Amino acid sequence: MAQRSAFVARERGVGLESGFSRVHRSVATTDQRARSRGYDIAVRHSRRVRFLRRAIPLAALSAVGLVVAITLFNPFASVGGLAFGPVSVSGTRIVMDAPRLRGFQDGSRPYEVTAEEASQDVREPHLVDLRELRARLTIDDAGGTARVEAATGRFDTQSEILELSRDVRVVSSMGYTLDLRSATVDFKGGGVVSKEPVRLLFESGSVEAQSLTIVEGGAVITFEGGVSSVFAARTLGSSTSAGETAAPPGPQN
């Protein structure tokens, strides 16, 4: 009987020892998993820290590079009378928002050119590409003006010549509106040339042609190629040479 009791006790001891071993192994496995998760989190955190350590200096360096590029290579700086909004760099081009350029024709007649956006290649600093531009020119000594609109344009700051394209319109204080596909505006000489179809509208009629030339600040407009004109009867009292017409009179009060 004593031997049986001792055997049972030993079996119970072995059972308890096995249970303790299983619990110990379970606890050890749980600790290992926790340590593994903690290690993974630490690794990810370290990677983020390393990325930020690289990314922040690179971002700062890029910002400094942008400022240096604009400062050293900004071709707009050489254009007198120019004001503009935010500036950015894209390749060899510098882009600026809301540019405004002021100058004088013949040294005395002011003009102003504005646009939604302007861009310039540092390799051709005298050429400015404009989008949705508006221009205002003084066309005579009496203060007559012409407003010019176009979807796109290119301004040569050296020659002060503006090439216009797409939805070009000129509205004069003398009373006429000119619609063109394209045009070249000479700010120094006060002239406009177009080699594409044009249409002139004024109070008493209209003129259509394949091309035109405006000189003397709009005082004389010459039409060429397939000229077609319509005039009200009251304007037929005077004649002009074929293809040429004096600028229409201003609006009557």
GROMACS .gro file of C-alpha atoms in nm:
model
  253
    1MET     CA    1   0.000   0.000   0.000
    2ALA     CA    2   0.283   0.232   0.088
    3GLN     CA    3   0.452   0.156  -0.240
    4ARG     CA    4   0.133   0.238  -0.433
    5SER     CA    5   0.095   0.569  -0.250
    6ALA     CA    6   0.453   0.659  -0.335
    7PHE     CA    7   0.394   0.572  -0.700
    8VAL     CA    8   0.079   0.785  -0.715
    9ALA     CA    9   0.266   1.072  -0.553
   10ARG     CA   10   0.544   1.042  -0.805
   11GLU     CA   11   0.291   1.042  -1.092
   12ARG     CA   12   0.123   1.349  -0.948
   13GLY     CA   13   0.462   1.514  -0.915
   14VAL     CA   14   0.542   1.435  -1.275
   15GLY     CA   15   0.203   1.571  -1.381
   16LEU     CA   16   0.257   1.893  -1.189
   17GLU     CA   17   0.605   1.926  -1.331
   18SER     CA   18   0.471   1.876  -1.687
   19GLY     CA   19   0.199   2.137  -1.626
   20PHE     CA   20   0.453   2.385  -1.496
   21SER     CA   21   0.670   2.318  -1.802
   22ARG     CA   22   0.380   2.381  -2.038
   23VAL     CA   23   0.292   2.705  -1.860
   24HIS     CA   24   0.655   2.811  -1.866
   25ARG     CA   25   0.683   2.737  -2.237
   26SER     CA   26   0.357   2.925  -2.307
   27VAL     CA   27   0.477   3.226  -2.110
   28ALA     CA   28   0.813   3.211  -2.287
   29THR     CA   29   0.644   3.194  -2.628
   30THR     CA   30   0.422   3.492  -2.540
   31ASP     CA   31   0.726   3.690  -2.428
   32GLN     CA   32   0.909   3.603  -2.749
   33ARG     CA   33   0.613   3.717  -2.959
   34ALA     CA   34   0.588   4.040  -2.764
   35ARG     CA   35   0.960   4.100  -2.802
   36SER     CA   36   0.931   4.021  -3.175
   37ARG     CA   37   0.647   4.269  -3.218
   38GLY     CA   38   0.841   4.529  -3.023
   39TYR     CA   39   1.144   4.465  -3.241
   40ASP     CA   40   0.937   4.503  -3.559
   41ILE     CA   41   0.792   4.831  -3.432
   42ALA     CA   42   1.138   4.955  -3.341
   43VAL     CA   43   1.270   4.861  -3.686
   44ARG     CA   44   0.985   5.046  -3.860
   45HIS     CA   45   1.039   5.347  -3.637
   46SER     CA   46   1.411   5.343  -3.713
   47ARG     CA   47   1.337   5.326  -4.086
   48ARG     CA   48   1.102   5.625  -4.060
   49VAL     CA   49   1.361   5.818  -3.865
   50ARG     CA   50   1.628   5.738  -4.124
   51PHE     CA   51   1.389   5.840  -4.406
   52LEU     CA   52   1.304   6.169  -4.236
   53ARG     CA   53   1.671   6.237  -4.168
   54ARG     CA   54   1.730   6.209  -4.543
   55ALA     CA   55   1.405   6.366  -4.665
   56ILE     CA   56   1.412   6.681  -4.451
   57PRO     CA   57   1.762   6.790  -4.562
   58LEU     CA   58   1.674   6.706  -4.925
   59ALA     CA   59   1.358   6.915  -4.905
   60ALA     CA   60   1.550   7.200  -4.748
   61LEU     CA   61   1.821   7.167  -5.013
   62SER     CA   62   1.559   7.173  -5.289
   63ALA     CA   63   1.405   7.488  -5.145
   64VAL     CA   64   1.744   7.655  -5.122
   65GLY     CA   65   1.822   7.542  -5.479
   66LEU     CA   66   1.498   7.697  -5.602
   67VAL     CA   67   1.580   8.029  -5.437
   68VAL     CA   68   1.934   8.022  -5.577
   69ALA     CA   69   1.809   7.938  -5.927
   70ILE     CA   70   1.560   8.223  -5.921
   71THR     CA   71   1.817   8.464  -5.780
   72LEU     CA   72   2.104   8.376  -6.012
   73PHE     CA   73   1.926   8.280  -6.331
   74ASN     CA   74   1.600   8.476  -6.317
   75PRO     CA   75   1.589   8.646  -6.657
   76PHE     CA   76   1.290   8.854  -6.549
   77ALA     CA   77   1.523   9.063  -6.336
   78SER     CA   78   1.658   9.230  -6.650
   79VAL     CA   79   1.312   9.339  -6.766
   80GLY     CA   80   1.239   9.693  -6.650
   81GLY     CA   81   0.894   9.788  -6.522
   82LEU     CA   82   0.802   9.428  -6.445
   83ALA     CA   83   0.610   9.309  -6.138
   84PHE     CA   84   0.484   8.956  -6.072
   85GLY     CA   85   0.349   8.711  -5.815
   86PRO     CA   86   0.481   8.369  -5.704
   87VAL     CA   87   0.768   8.221  -5.908
   88SER     CA   88   0.849   7.854  -5.977
   89VAL     CA   89   1.110   7.664  -6.179
   90SER     CA   90   1.040   7.384  -6.428
   91GLY     CA   91   1.349   7.256  -6.607
   92THR     CA   92   1.511   7.550  -6.783
   93ARG     CA   93   1.192   7.757  -6.762
   94ILE     CA   94   1.095   8.003  -6.494
   95VAL     CA   95   0.720   8.049  -6.447
   96MET     CA   96   0.555   8.338  -6.268
   97ASP     CA   97   0.196   8.424  -6.185
   98ALA     CA   98   0.012   8.749  -6.258
   99PRO     CA   99   0.293   8.939  -6.438
  100ARG     CA  100   0.249   9.309  -6.508
  101LEU     CA  101   0.481   9.495  -6.745
  102ARG     CA  102   0.483   9.873  -6.790
  103GLY     CA  103   0.673  10.081  -7.043
  104PHE     CA  104   0.656  10.372  -7.286
  105GLN     CA  105   0.616  10.399  -7.662
  106ASP     CA  106   0.833  10.671  -7.816
  107GLY     CA  107   0.942  10.756  -7.464
  108SER     CA  108   0.614  10.927  -7.376
  109ARG     CA  109   0.309  10.709  -7.451
  110PRO     CA  110   0.260  10.453  -7.174
  111TYR     CA  111   0.161  10.092  -7.222
  112GLU     CA  112   0.085   9.807  -6.986
  113VAL     CA  113   0.077   9.430  -7.041
  114THR     CA  114  -0.073   9.184  -6.791
  115ALA     CA  115  -0.134   8.809  -6.803
  116GLU     CA  116  -0.247   8.518  -6.591
  117GLU     CA  117   0.091   8.350  -6.631
  118ALA     CA  118   0.428   8.417  -6.791
  119SER     CA  119   0.720   8.182  -6.853
  120GLN     CA  120   1.072   8.233  -6.977
  121ASP     CA  121   1.356   8.004  -7.079
  122VAL     CA  122   1.686   8.099  -6.915
  123ARG     CA  123   1.855   8.024  -7.250
  124GLU     CA  124   1.643   8.294  -7.422
  125PRO     CA  125   1.594   8.554  -7.149
  126HIS     CA  126   1.454   8.822  -7.379
  127LEU     CA  127   1.147   8.616  -7.478
  128VAL     CA  128   0.847   8.600  -7.246
  129ASP     CA  129   0.558   8.361  -7.318
  130LEU     CA  130   0.222   8.486  -7.191
  131ARG     CA  131  -0.112   8.316  -7.127
  132GLU     CA  132  -0.447   8.500  -7.122
  133LEU     CA  133  -0.286   8.837  -7.173
  134ARG     CA  134  -0.429   9.188  -7.171
  135ALA     CA  135  -0.254   9.498  -7.298
  136ARG     CA  136  -0.339   9.867  -7.291
  137LEU     CA  137  -0.165  10.107  -7.528
  138THR     CA  138  -0.180  10.483  -7.563
  139ILE     CA  139  -0.213  10.538  -7.939
  140ASP     CA  140  -0.200  10.917  -7.976
  141ASP     CA  141  -0.092  11.232  -7.799
  142ALA     CA  142  -0.454  11.314  -7.714
  143GLY     CA  143  -0.471  11.010  -7.486
  144GLY     CA  144  -0.651  10.771  -7.719
  145THR     CA  145  -0.612  10.409  -7.614
  146ALA     CA  146  -0.640  10.056  -7.750
  147ARG     CA  147  -0.708   9.747  -7.542
  148VAL     CA  148  -0.561   9.422  -7.671
  149GLU     CA  149  -0.666   9.072  -7.565
  150ALA     CA  150  -0.536   8.729  -7.667
  151ALA     CA  151  -0.524   8.372  -7.539
  152THR     CA  152  -0.148   8.344  -7.590
  153GLY     CA  153   0.140   8.571  -7.678
  154ARG     CA  154   0.516   8.608  -7.686
  155PHE     CA  155   0.682   8.934  -7.591
  156ASP     CA  156   1.034   9.024  -7.705
  157THR     CA  157   1.168   9.257  -7.438
  158GLN     CA  158   1.455   9.373  -7.660
  159SER     CA  159   1.252   9.481  -7.963
  160GLU     CA  160   0.931   9.541  -7.761
  161ILE     CA  161   0.732   9.338  -8.013
  162LEU     CA  162   0.437   9.127  -7.899
  163GLU     CA  163   0.328   8.825  -8.106
  164LEU     CA  164  -0.038   8.739  -8.042
  165SER     CA  165  -0.233   8.424  -8.128
  166ARG     CA  166  -0.579   8.276  -8.064
  167ASP     CA  167  -0.884   8.490  -7.992
  168VAL     CA  168  -0.711   8.819  -8.059
  169ARG     CA  169  -0.921   9.134  -8.016
  170VAL     CA  170  -0.831   9.503  -8.027
  171VAL     CA  171  -1.080   9.757  -7.891
  172SER     CA  172  -0.998  10.121  -7.965
  173SER     CA  173  -1.123  10.433  -7.791
  174MET     CA  174  -1.170  10.570  -8.146
  175GLY     CA  175  -1.477  10.349  -8.174
  176TYR     CA  176  -1.376  10.028  -8.352
  177THR     CA  177  -1.324   9.664  -8.259
  178LEU     CA  178  -1.080   9.446  -8.449
  179ASP     CA  179  -1.099   9.064  -8.439
  180LEU     CA  180  -0.796   8.867  -8.561
  181ARG     CA  181  -0.654   8.516  -8.557
  182SER     CA  182  -0.304   8.644  -8.493
  183ALA     CA  183  -0.121   8.976  -8.487
  184THR     CA  184   0.216   9.139  -8.430
  185VAL     CA  185   0.210   9.450  -8.211
  186ASP     CA  186   0.502   9.693  -8.229
  187PHE     CA  187   0.503   9.886  -7.903
  188LYS     CA  188   0.781  10.120  -8.009
  189GLY     CA  189   0.632  10.206  -8.347
  190GLY     CA  190   0.268  10.188  -8.240
  191GLY     CA  191   0.175   9.957  -8.528
  192VAL     CA  192  -0.009   9.627  -8.575
  193VAL     CA  193   0.033   9.372  -8.857
  194SER     CA  194  -0.172   9.059  -8.927
  195LYS     CA  195  -0.123   8.814  -9.215
  196GLU     CA  196  -0.441   8.618  -9.141
  197PRO     CA  197  -0.812   8.697  -9.191
  198VAL     CA  198  -0.935   8.999  -8.996
  199ARG     CA  199  -1.264   9.173  -8.929
  200LEU     CA  200  -1.308   9.537  -8.832
  201LEU     CA  201  -1.634   9.646  -8.671
  202PHE     CA  202  -1.732  10.006  -8.608
  203GLU     CA  203  -2.043  10.212  -8.550
  204SER     CA  204  -2.138  10.257  -8.915
  205GLY     CA  205  -2.015   9.939  -9.082
  206SER     CA  206  -1.759   9.661  -9.106
  207VAL     CA  207  -1.459   9.554  -9.312
  208GLU     CA  208  -1.323   9.202  -9.369
  209ALA     CA  209  -0.993   9.111  -9.535
  210GLN     CA  210  -0.715   8.853  -9.547
  211SER     CA  211  -0.458   9.081  -9.382
  212LEU     CA  212  -0.410   9.430  -9.245
  213THR     CA  213  -0.153   9.684  -9.137
  214ILE     CA  214  -0.209   9.956  -8.876
  215VAL     CA  215   0.031  10.250  -8.863
  216GLU     CA  216   0.058  10.586  -8.692
  217GLY     CA  217  -0.092  10.453  -8.373
  218GLY     CA  218  -0.413  10.343  -8.543
  219ALA     CA  219  -0.470  10.657  -8.752
  220VAL     CA  220  -0.442  10.458  -9.078
  221ILE     CA  221  -0.558  10.099  -9.131
  222THR     CA  222  -0.477   9.922  -9.459
  223PHE     CA  223  -0.664   9.604  -9.562
  224GLU     CA  224  -0.537   9.365  -9.828
  225GLY     CA  225  -0.664   9.048  -9.995
  226GLY     CA  226  -1.034   8.985 -10.057
  227VAL     CA  227  -1.146   9.310  -9.897
  228SER     CA  228  -1.520   9.319  -9.828
  229SER     CA  229  -1.679   9.623  -9.665
  230VAL     CA  230  -2.024   9.731  -9.558
  231PHE     CA  231  -2.100  10.096  -9.476
  232ALA     CA  232  -2.414  10.277  -9.371
  233ALA     CA  233  -2.544  10.520  -9.638
  234ARG     CA  234  -2.459  10.827  -9.436
  235THR     CA  235  -2.084  10.741  -9.443
  236LEU     CA  236  -2.055  10.732  -9.825
  237GLY     CA  237  -2.004  11.104  -9.872
  238SER     CA  238  -1.624  11.073  -9.889
  239SER     CA  239  -1.400  10.824 -10.069
  240THR     CA  240  -1.069  10.658  -9.995
  241SER     CA  241  -0.829  10.462 -10.210
  242ALA     CA  242  -0.906  10.094 -10.271
  243GLY     CA  243  -0.810   9.871  -9.982
  244GLU     CA  244  -0.732  10.164  -9.754
  245THR     CA  245  -0.954  10.345  -9.510
  246ALA     CA  246  -0.905  10.609  -9.251
  247ALA     CA  247  -0.977  10.493  -8.899
  248PRO     CA  248  -1.348  10.523  -8.819
  249PRO     CA  249  -1.451  10.825  -8.612
  250GLY     CA  250  -1.499  10.792  -8.243
  251PRO     CA  251  -1.843  10.742  -8.095
  252GLN     CA  252  -2.069  11.044  -8.100
  253ASN     CA  253  -2.220  11.171  -7.779
   0.00000   0.00000   0.00000
